[in-house]
Coordinates of N, CA and C in Angstrom, one line a residue:
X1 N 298.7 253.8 224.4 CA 297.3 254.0 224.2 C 296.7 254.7 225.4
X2 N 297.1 254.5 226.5 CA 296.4 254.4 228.1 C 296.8 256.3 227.9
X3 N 298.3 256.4 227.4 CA 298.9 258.0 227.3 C 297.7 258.8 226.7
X4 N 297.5 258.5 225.3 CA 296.3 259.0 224.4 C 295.2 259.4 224.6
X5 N 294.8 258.2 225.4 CA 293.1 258.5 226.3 C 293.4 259.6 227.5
X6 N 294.2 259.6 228.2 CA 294.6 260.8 229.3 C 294.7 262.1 228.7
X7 N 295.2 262.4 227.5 CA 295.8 263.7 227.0 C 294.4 263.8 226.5
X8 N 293.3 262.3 225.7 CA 292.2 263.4 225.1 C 291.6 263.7 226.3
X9 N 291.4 263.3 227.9 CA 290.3 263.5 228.5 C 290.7 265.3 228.7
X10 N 291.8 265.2 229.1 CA 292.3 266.6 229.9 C 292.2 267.6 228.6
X11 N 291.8 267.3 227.5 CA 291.4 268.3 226.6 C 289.9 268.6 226.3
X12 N 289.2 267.4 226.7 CA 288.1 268.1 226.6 C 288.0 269.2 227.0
X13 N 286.9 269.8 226.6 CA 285.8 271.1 227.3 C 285.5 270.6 228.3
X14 N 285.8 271.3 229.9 CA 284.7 270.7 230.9 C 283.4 271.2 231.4
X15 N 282.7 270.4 231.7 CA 281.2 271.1 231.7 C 281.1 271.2 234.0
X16 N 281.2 272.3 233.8 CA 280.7 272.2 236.1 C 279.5 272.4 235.0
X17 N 279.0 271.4 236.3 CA 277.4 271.8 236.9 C 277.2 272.2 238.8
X18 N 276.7 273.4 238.6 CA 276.4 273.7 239.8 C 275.8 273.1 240.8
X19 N 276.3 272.0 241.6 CA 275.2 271.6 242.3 C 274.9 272.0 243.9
X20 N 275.2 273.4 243.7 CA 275.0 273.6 245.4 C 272.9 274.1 245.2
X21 N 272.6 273.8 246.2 CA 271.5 274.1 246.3 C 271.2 275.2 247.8
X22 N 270.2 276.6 246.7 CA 270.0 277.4 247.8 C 268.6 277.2 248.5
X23 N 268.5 277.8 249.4 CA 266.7 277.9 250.2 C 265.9 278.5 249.3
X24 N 265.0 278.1 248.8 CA 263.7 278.7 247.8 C 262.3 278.8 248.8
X25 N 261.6 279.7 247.7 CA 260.3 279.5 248.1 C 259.5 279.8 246.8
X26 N 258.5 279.3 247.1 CA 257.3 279.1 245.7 C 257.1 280.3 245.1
X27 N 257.3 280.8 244.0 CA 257.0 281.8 243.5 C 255.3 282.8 243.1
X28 N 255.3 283.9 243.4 CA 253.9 284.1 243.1 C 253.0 283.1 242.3
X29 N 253.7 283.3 241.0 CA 252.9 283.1 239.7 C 252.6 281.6 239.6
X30 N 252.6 280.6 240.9 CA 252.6 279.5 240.7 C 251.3 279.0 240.4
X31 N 250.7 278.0 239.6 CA 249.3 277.5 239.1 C 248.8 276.7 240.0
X32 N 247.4 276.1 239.6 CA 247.0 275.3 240.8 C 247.6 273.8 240.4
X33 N 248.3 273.8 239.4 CA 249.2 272.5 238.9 C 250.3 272.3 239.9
X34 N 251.0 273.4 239.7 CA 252.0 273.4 241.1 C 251.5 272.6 242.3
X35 N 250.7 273.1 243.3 CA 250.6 272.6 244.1 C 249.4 271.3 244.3
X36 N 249.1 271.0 243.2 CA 248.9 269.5 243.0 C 249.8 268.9 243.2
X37 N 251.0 269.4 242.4 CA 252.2 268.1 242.5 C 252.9 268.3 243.6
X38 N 252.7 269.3 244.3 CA 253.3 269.7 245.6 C 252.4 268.6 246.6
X39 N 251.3 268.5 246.9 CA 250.4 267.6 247.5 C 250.7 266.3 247.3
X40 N 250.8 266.2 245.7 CA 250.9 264.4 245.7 C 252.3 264.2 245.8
X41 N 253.6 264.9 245.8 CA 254.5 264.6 246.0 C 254.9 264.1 248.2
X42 N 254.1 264.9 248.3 CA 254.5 265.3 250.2 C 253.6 263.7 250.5
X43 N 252.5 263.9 250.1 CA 251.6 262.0 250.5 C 252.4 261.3 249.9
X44 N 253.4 260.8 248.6 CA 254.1 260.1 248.8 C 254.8 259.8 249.2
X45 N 255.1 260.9 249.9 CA 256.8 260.9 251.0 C 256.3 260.3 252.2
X46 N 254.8 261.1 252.7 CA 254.6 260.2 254.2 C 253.8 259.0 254.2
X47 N 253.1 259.0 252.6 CA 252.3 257.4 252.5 C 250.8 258.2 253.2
X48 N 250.5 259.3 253.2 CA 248.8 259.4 253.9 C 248.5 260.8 253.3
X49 N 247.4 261.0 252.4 CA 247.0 262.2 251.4 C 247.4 263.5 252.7
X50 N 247.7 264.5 251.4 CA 248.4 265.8 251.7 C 247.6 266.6 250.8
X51 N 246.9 268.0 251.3 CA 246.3 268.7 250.4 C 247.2 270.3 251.2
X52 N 247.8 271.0 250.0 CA 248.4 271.9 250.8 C 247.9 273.5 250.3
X53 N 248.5 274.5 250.5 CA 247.6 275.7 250.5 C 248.1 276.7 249.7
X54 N 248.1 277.7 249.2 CA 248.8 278.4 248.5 C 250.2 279.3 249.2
X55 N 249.4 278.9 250.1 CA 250.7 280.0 251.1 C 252.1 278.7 251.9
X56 N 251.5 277.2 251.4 CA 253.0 277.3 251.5 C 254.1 277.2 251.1
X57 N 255.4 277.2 251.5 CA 256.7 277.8 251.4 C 256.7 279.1 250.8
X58 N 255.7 280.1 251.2 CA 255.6 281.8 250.3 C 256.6 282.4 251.0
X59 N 256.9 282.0 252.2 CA 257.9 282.9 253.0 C 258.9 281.9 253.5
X60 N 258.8 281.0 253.5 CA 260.0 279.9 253.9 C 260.7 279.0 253.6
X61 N 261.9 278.1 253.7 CA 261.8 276.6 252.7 C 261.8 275.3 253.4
X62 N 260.9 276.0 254.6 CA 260.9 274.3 255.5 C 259.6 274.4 256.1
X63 N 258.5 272.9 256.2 CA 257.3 272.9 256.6 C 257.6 271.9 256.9
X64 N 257.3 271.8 258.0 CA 256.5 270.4 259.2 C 254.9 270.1 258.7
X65 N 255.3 268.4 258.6 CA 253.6 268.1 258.7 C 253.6 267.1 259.9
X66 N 253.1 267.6 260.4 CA 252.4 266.7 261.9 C 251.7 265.2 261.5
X67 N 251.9 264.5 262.2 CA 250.5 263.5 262.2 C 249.6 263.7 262.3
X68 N 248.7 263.1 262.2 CA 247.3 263.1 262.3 C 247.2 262.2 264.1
X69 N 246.4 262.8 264.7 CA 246.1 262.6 266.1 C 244.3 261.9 265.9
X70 N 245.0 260.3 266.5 CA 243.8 259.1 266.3 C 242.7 260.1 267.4
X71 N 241.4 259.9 267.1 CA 240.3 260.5 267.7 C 239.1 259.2 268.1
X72 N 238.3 259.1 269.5 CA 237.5 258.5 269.7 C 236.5 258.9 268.6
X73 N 235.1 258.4 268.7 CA 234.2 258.5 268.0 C 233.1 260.0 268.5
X74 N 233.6 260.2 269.9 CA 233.2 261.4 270.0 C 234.0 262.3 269.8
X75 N 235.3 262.4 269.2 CA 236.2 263.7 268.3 C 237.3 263.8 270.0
X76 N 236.8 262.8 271.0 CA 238.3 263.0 272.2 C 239.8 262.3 271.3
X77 N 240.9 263.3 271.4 CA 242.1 262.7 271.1 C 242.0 261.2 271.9
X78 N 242.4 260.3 271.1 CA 243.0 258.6 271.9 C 244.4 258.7 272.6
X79 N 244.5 258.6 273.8 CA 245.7 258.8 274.5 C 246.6 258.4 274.2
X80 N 248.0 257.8 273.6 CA 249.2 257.6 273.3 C 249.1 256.8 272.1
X81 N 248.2 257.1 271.1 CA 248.1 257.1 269.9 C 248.9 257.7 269.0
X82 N 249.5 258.9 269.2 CA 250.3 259.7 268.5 C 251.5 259.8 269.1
X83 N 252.5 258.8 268.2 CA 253.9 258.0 268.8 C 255.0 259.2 267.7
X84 N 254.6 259.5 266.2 CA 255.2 260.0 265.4 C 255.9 261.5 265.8
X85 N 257.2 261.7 265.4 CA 257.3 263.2 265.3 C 256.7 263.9 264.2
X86 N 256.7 265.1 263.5 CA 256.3 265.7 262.7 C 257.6 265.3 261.5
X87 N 257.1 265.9 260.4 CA 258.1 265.3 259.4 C 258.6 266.8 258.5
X88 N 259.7 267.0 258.7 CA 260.0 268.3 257.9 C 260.5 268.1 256.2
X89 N 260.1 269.1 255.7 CA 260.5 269.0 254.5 C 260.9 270.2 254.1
X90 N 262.2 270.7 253.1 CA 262.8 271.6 252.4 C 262.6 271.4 251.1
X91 N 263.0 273.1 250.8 CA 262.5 273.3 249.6 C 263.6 274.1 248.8
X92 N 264.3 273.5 248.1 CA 265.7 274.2 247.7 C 265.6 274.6 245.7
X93 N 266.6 275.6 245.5 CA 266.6 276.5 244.1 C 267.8 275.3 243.7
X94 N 267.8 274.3 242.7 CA 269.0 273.8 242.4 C 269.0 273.7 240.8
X95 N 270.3 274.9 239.9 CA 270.0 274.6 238.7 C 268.6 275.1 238.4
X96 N 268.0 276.2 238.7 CA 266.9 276.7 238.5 C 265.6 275.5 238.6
X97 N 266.1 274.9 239.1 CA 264.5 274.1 239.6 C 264.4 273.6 240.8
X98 N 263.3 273.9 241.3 CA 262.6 273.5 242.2 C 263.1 271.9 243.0
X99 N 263.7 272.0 244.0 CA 263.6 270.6 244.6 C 263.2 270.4 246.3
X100 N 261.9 269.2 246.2 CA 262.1 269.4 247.6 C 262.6 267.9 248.5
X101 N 262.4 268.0 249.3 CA 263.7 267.0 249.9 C 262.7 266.9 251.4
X102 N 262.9 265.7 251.8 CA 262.5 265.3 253.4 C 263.8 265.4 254.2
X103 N 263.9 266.2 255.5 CA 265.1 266.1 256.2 C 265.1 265.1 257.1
X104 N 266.4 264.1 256.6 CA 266.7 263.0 257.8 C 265.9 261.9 256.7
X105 N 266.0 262.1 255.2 CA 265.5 260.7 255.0 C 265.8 261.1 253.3
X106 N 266.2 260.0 252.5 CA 266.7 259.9 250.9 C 265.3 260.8 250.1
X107 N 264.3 261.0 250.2 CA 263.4 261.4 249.6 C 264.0 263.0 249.2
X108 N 264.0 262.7 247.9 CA 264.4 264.1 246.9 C 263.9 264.0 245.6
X109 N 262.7 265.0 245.1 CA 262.0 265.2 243.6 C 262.1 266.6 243.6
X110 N 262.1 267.0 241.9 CA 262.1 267.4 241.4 C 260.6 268.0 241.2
X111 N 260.7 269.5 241.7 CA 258.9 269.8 240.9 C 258.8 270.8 240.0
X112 N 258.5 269.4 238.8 CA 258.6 270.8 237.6 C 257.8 271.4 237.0
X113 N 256.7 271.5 237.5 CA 255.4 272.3 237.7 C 255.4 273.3 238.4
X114 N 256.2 273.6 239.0 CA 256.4 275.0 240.3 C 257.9 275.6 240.3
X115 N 257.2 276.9 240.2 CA 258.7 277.6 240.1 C 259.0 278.5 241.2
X116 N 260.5 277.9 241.5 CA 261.0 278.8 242.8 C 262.3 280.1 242.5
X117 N 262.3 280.8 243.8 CA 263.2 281.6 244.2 C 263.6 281.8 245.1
X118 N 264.6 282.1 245.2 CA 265.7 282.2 246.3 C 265.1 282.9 247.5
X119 N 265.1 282.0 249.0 CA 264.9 282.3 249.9 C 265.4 283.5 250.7
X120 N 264.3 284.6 250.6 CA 265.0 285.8 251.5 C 265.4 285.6 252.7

């Protein structure tokens, strides 16, 4: 029986799935839906609202968001307030969709609202 199951697997059809992923960037034609889910996707990742701009990833597939730098009440930076590094995030073509990824941490979605292309 164990023979039978081996000869059917090795006859299947096999299916590759590509999973290398290349450097993307946002494609012109993207909507303002796109980078809605672009925004609420990036505040999920660092936990503190993210509103982002049309231009980014237009030319690249990695953006730093900085922390926010604590401020007295008269707008002086608070001195050693700002302990965090900045947080980078990639933006890769995998399987024709959009994924972007935090580097140095498990955070990886899918945005299927925005369409990319291969990073020149």
């Amino acid at each position: 029986m164990a023979a039978l199951a081996f000869t059917a697997c090795q006859n299947a059809p096999s299916q590759v799935i590509n999973m290398t992923a290349t450097p993307a960037v946002l494609a012109t034609n993207n909507t303002k839906v796109c980078y809605e889910q672009l925004s609420q996707q990036l505040a999920q990742a660092i936990n503190y609202p993210v509103k982002v701009s049309p231009t980014v990833f237009a030319t690249t597939a990695t953006i730093f968001l900085e922390p926010i730098a604590l401020r007295q009440a008269n707008g002086q930076r608070k001195d050693g307030m700002l302990l965090d590094k900045p947080t980078q995030f990639k933006l890769e073509l995998n399987n024709q969709q959009c994924v972007l990824s935090q580097v140095g941490n498990t955070f990886k979605v899918t945005l299927d609202l925005c369409v990319c292309q291969t990073a020149q």
